[in-house]
Amino acid sequence: FSCGTTGSPTFTVTQAGVVTATAVVTMTNVQRINVLVPDTGNVAGITITQSDTTNNPALITGTQNGTGDIVNLFDGAAETFTILGDGRVGIFQATPTAVFEVIQTLTTGNGVRVYRDLASGSTDSTLFALINDNGSDDQLTFTIQHDPASTAMQIVAGSTTSVAFDVVASSI
């Protein structure tokens, strides 16, 4: 299958499903690309390979000139990853109100896990940093909240650290 003018197609799809683009395709008021992959087993629907090792261009570049979201990924009907037009990112949150927002609805596993495996080396680099770069700002830098009515720990920029912990004997 080829699309474009006779003799110089803008993109070609082979019987094996390989797409080769030879020019920029401009379409107006239509869905640009729709790939429907039949249930053929454990095979990726779309694979993108960057083979230019000389210039090292970006693998995917997208420009959103409108006001819509930049990226919306779904698992069935559930939106699992979102990048809004203003750059806010949501994981299991379609409308993040923070720069980065993760909502955990699963009953197992960690909400966010930062793991460093240095079996083959070492580093002096910080594993996780919270930086509030406004010395006169009195906003909270870090908060741990157990439920809406109970703040367990807060760190406020420019002040002493306030910590309140309840130790549960069965977890020691």
Tab-separated table of C-alpha atoms in Angstrom:
chain	number	residue	atom	x	y	z
A	1	PHE	CA	0.000	0.000	0.000
A	2	SER	CA	1.338	3.439	-0.921
A	3	CYS	CA	-0.039	6.930	-0.388
A	4	GLY	CA	1.028	9.969	-2.401
A	5	THR	CA	1.389	10.945	-6.005
A	6	THR	CA	2.031	8.293	-8.643
A	7	GLY	CA	5.710	7.542	-8.931
A	8	SER	CA	6.713	9.266	-5.670
A	9	PRO	CA	4.698	8.000	-2.694
A	10	THR	CA	4.907	9.931	0.593
A	11	PHE	CA	4.757	6.744	2.631
A	12	THR	CA	4.618	3.045	1.907
A	13	VAL	CA	3.292	0.182	4.017
A	14	THR	CA	4.613	-3.246	3.076
A	15	GLN	CA	2.679	-6.476	3.481
A	16	ALA	CA	4.746	-7.139	6.594
A	17	GLY	CA	3.475	-3.824	8.016
A	18	VAL	CA	6.693	-1.840	7.667
A	19	VAL	CA	6.045	1.865	7.043
A	20	THR	CA	8.607	3.889	5.110
A	21	ALA	CA	8.085	7.662	4.912
A	22	THR	CA	9.676	9.539	2.047
A	23	ALA	CA	8.155	12.983	2.527
A	24	VAL	CA	6.088	15.080	4.912
A	25	VAL	CA	2.388	14.219	4.767
A	26	THR	CA	-0.045	17.068	5.472
A	27	MET	CA	-3.701	16.246	6.034
A	28	THR	CA	-6.458	18.577	7.223
A	29	ASN	CA	-9.409	17.748	9.486
A	30	VAL	CA	-8.783	13.995	9.520
A	31	GLN	CA	-7.213	11.557	11.930
A	32	ARG	CA	-3.591	11.498	10.844
A	33	ILE	CA	-2.564	7.911	11.582
A	34	ASN	CA	-4.736	5.107	12.907
A	35	VAL	CA	-3.094	1.718	13.449
A	36	LEU	CA	-5.394	-1.195	14.247
A	37	VAL	CA	-3.413	-4.276	15.191
A	38	PRO	CA	-5.316	-7.567	15.084
A	39	ASP	CA	-4.889	-10.012	17.965
A	40	THR	CA	-1.864	-11.885	16.654
A	41	GLY	CA	-0.172	-12.715	19.932
A	42	ASN	CA	2.459	-10.874	21.919
A	43	VAL	CA	3.523	-8.442	19.189
A	44	ALA	CA	3.919	-4.662	19.599
A	45	GLY	CA	1.352	-2.554	17.761
A	46	ILE	CA	3.899	0.104	16.835
A	47	THR	CA	7.676	-0.152	16.900
A	48	ILE	CA	9.832	2.865	16.097
A	49	THR	CA	13.518	2.338	15.431
A	50	GLN	CA	16.033	5.168	15.128
A	51	SER	CA	18.948	3.972	13.025
A	52	ASP	CA	20.781	7.300	12.578
A	53	THR	CA	23.781	6.980	14.930
A	54	THR	CA	25.688	9.848	13.309
A	55	ASN	CA	23.372	12.802	13.982
A	56	ASN	CA	21.471	11.280	16.955
A	57	PRO	CA	18.113	13.003	16.323
A	58	ALA	CA	15.154	12.676	18.688
A	59	LEU	CA	13.179	9.454	18.270
A	60	ILE	CA	9.819	11.218	18.512
A	61	THR	CA	9.146	14.934	18.149
A	62	GLY	CA	5.685	16.389	18.455
A	63	THR	CA	4.408	19.950	18.319
A	64	GLN	CA	1.060	20.958	19.788
A	65	ASN	CA	0.046	24.343	18.363
A	66	GLY	CA	-3.469	24.198	19.779
A	67	THR	CA	-4.782	24.094	23.328
A	68	GLY	CA	-5.346	20.334	23.651
A	69	ASP	CA	-3.335	17.774	25.572
A	70	ILE	CA	0.021	16.714	24.141
A	71	VAL	CA	-0.165	12.996	25.031
A	72	ASN	CA	-2.983	10.721	26.216
A	73	LEU	CA	-2.265	6.990	26.588
A	74	PHE	CA	-5.017	4.528	27.503
A	75	ASP	CA	-5.294	0.951	28.708
A	76	GLY	CA	-8.740	0.123	27.419
A	77	ALA	CA	-10.935	2.993	28.608
A	78	ALA	CA	-8.621	4.004	31.482
A	79	GLU	CA	-6.307	6.941	30.828
A	80	THR	CA	-2.943	5.861	32.242
A	81	PHE	CA	-0.526	8.597	31.120
A	82	THR	CA	-1.200	12.240	30.282
A	83	ILE	CA	0.889	15.247	29.296
A	84	LEU	CA	-1.212	18.399	29.297
A	85	GLY	CA	-0.565	21.327	26.972
A	86	ASP	CA	1.118	23.267	29.798
A	87	GLY	CA	3.526	20.377	30.525
A	88	ARG	CA	1.848	18.910	33.613
A	89	VAL	CA	2.217	15.105	33.703
A	90	GLY	CA	-0.291	12.661	35.163
A	91	ILE	CA	0.061	8.938	35.736
A	92	PHE	CA	-3.404	7.463	36.295
A	93	GLN	CA	-4.524	11.114	36.495
A	94	ALA	CA	-6.111	12.598	33.371
A	95	THR	CA	-6.169	16.152	34.761
A	96	PRO	CA	-3.047	16.657	36.888
A	97	THR	CA	-3.082	19.805	39.013
A	98	ALA	CA	0.618	19.542	39.926
A	99	VAL	CA	3.662	19.469	37.647
A	100	PHE	CA	3.855	15.689	38.253
A	101	GLU	CA	0.942	13.789	39.771
A	102	VAL	CA	0.646	10.044	40.361
A	103	ILE	CA	-2.587	8.447	41.558
A	104	GLN	CA	-2.341	4.888	42.858
A	105	THR	CA	-5.573	2.915	42.688
A	106	LEU	CA	-3.999	-0.526	42.930
A	107	THR	CA	-4.126	-2.248	46.304
A	108	THR	CA	-0.677	-3.813	45.914
A	109	GLY	CA	2.760	-2.442	45.125
A	110	ASN	CA	4.404	0.912	45.764
A	111	GLY	CA	2.916	4.219	44.650
A	112	VAL	CA	6.332	5.636	43.737
A	113	ARG	CA	9.581	3.781	44.177
A	114	VAL	CA	13.058	5.178	43.657
A	115	TYR	CA	15.598	2.374	43.496
A	116	ARG	CA	19.330	2.537	42.930
A	117	ASP	CA	21.221	-0.653	42.042
A	118	LEU	CA	24.946	-0.037	42.348
A	119	ALA	CA	26.112	-3.630	42.244
A	120	SER	CA	28.666	-2.722	39.572
A	121	GLY	CA	29.776	0.722	40.740
A	122	SER	CA	29.345	3.595	43.125
A	123	THR	CA	28.281	7.205	42.970
A	124	ASP	CA	28.369	10.341	45.069
A	125	SER	CA	25.193	11.597	43.398
A	126	THR	CA	22.000	12.225	45.328
A	127	LEU	CA	19.359	9.552	44.805
A	128	PHE	CA	16.382	11.853	45.356
A	129	ALA	CA	16.441	15.631	45.812
A	130	LEU	CA	13.727	18.130	46.699
A	131	ILE	CA	14.960	21.626	45.870
A	132	ASN	CA	13.036	24.776	46.700
A	133	ASP	CA	15.128	27.438	44.942
A	134	ASN	CA	13.328	30.461	46.363
A	135	GLY	CA	14.963	31.490	49.660
A	136	SER	CA	12.191	33.923	50.581
A	137	ASP	CA	9.405	31.455	49.823
A	138	ASP	CA	7.462	30.243	52.864
A	139	GLN	CA	5.769	27.383	51.012
A	140	LEU	CA	6.094	23.785	52.161
A	141	THR	CA	8.910	21.856	50.527
A	142	PHE	CA	7.813	18.380	51.604
A	143	THR	CA	4.700	16.915	53.232
A	144	ILE	CA	3.754	13.378	54.206
A	145	GLN	CA	0.048	13.046	54.871
A	146	HIS	CA	-1.497	9.808	56.151
A	147	ASP	CA	-5.094	10.814	55.510
A	148	PRO	CA	-6.843	14.149	54.910
A	149	ALA	CA	-6.962	14.921	58.639
A	150	SER	CA	-3.467	13.854	59.688
A	151	THR	CA	-0.157	15.372	58.579
A	152	ALA	CA	2.707	13.088	59.602
A	153	MET	CA	5.701	15.209	58.543
A	154	GLN	CA	6.387	18.619	56.989
A	155	ILE	CA	9.576	20.381	55.945
A	156	VAL	CA	9.240	24.135	55.492
A	157	ALA	CA	11.962	26.096	53.707
A	158	GLY	CA	14.084	28.250	56.021
A	159	SER	CA	12.746	26.804	59.253
A	160	THR	CA	13.399	23.912	61.562
A	161	THR	CA	12.150	20.498	60.586
A	162	SER	CA	8.949	19.411	62.304
A	163	VAL	CA	8.483	15.660	62.523
A	164	ALA	CA	5.754	13.641	64.214
A	165	PHE	CA	5.892	9.844	64.048
A	166	ASP	CA	3.730	7.159	65.550
A	167	VAL	CA	5.721	3.957	66.028
A	168	VAL	CA	3.696	0.796	65.631
A	169	ALA	CA	5.229	-1.999	67.711
A	170	SER	CA	4.237	-4.718	65.253
A	171	SER	CA	6.248	-3.053	62.457
A	172	ILE	CA	9.532	-2.812	64.377
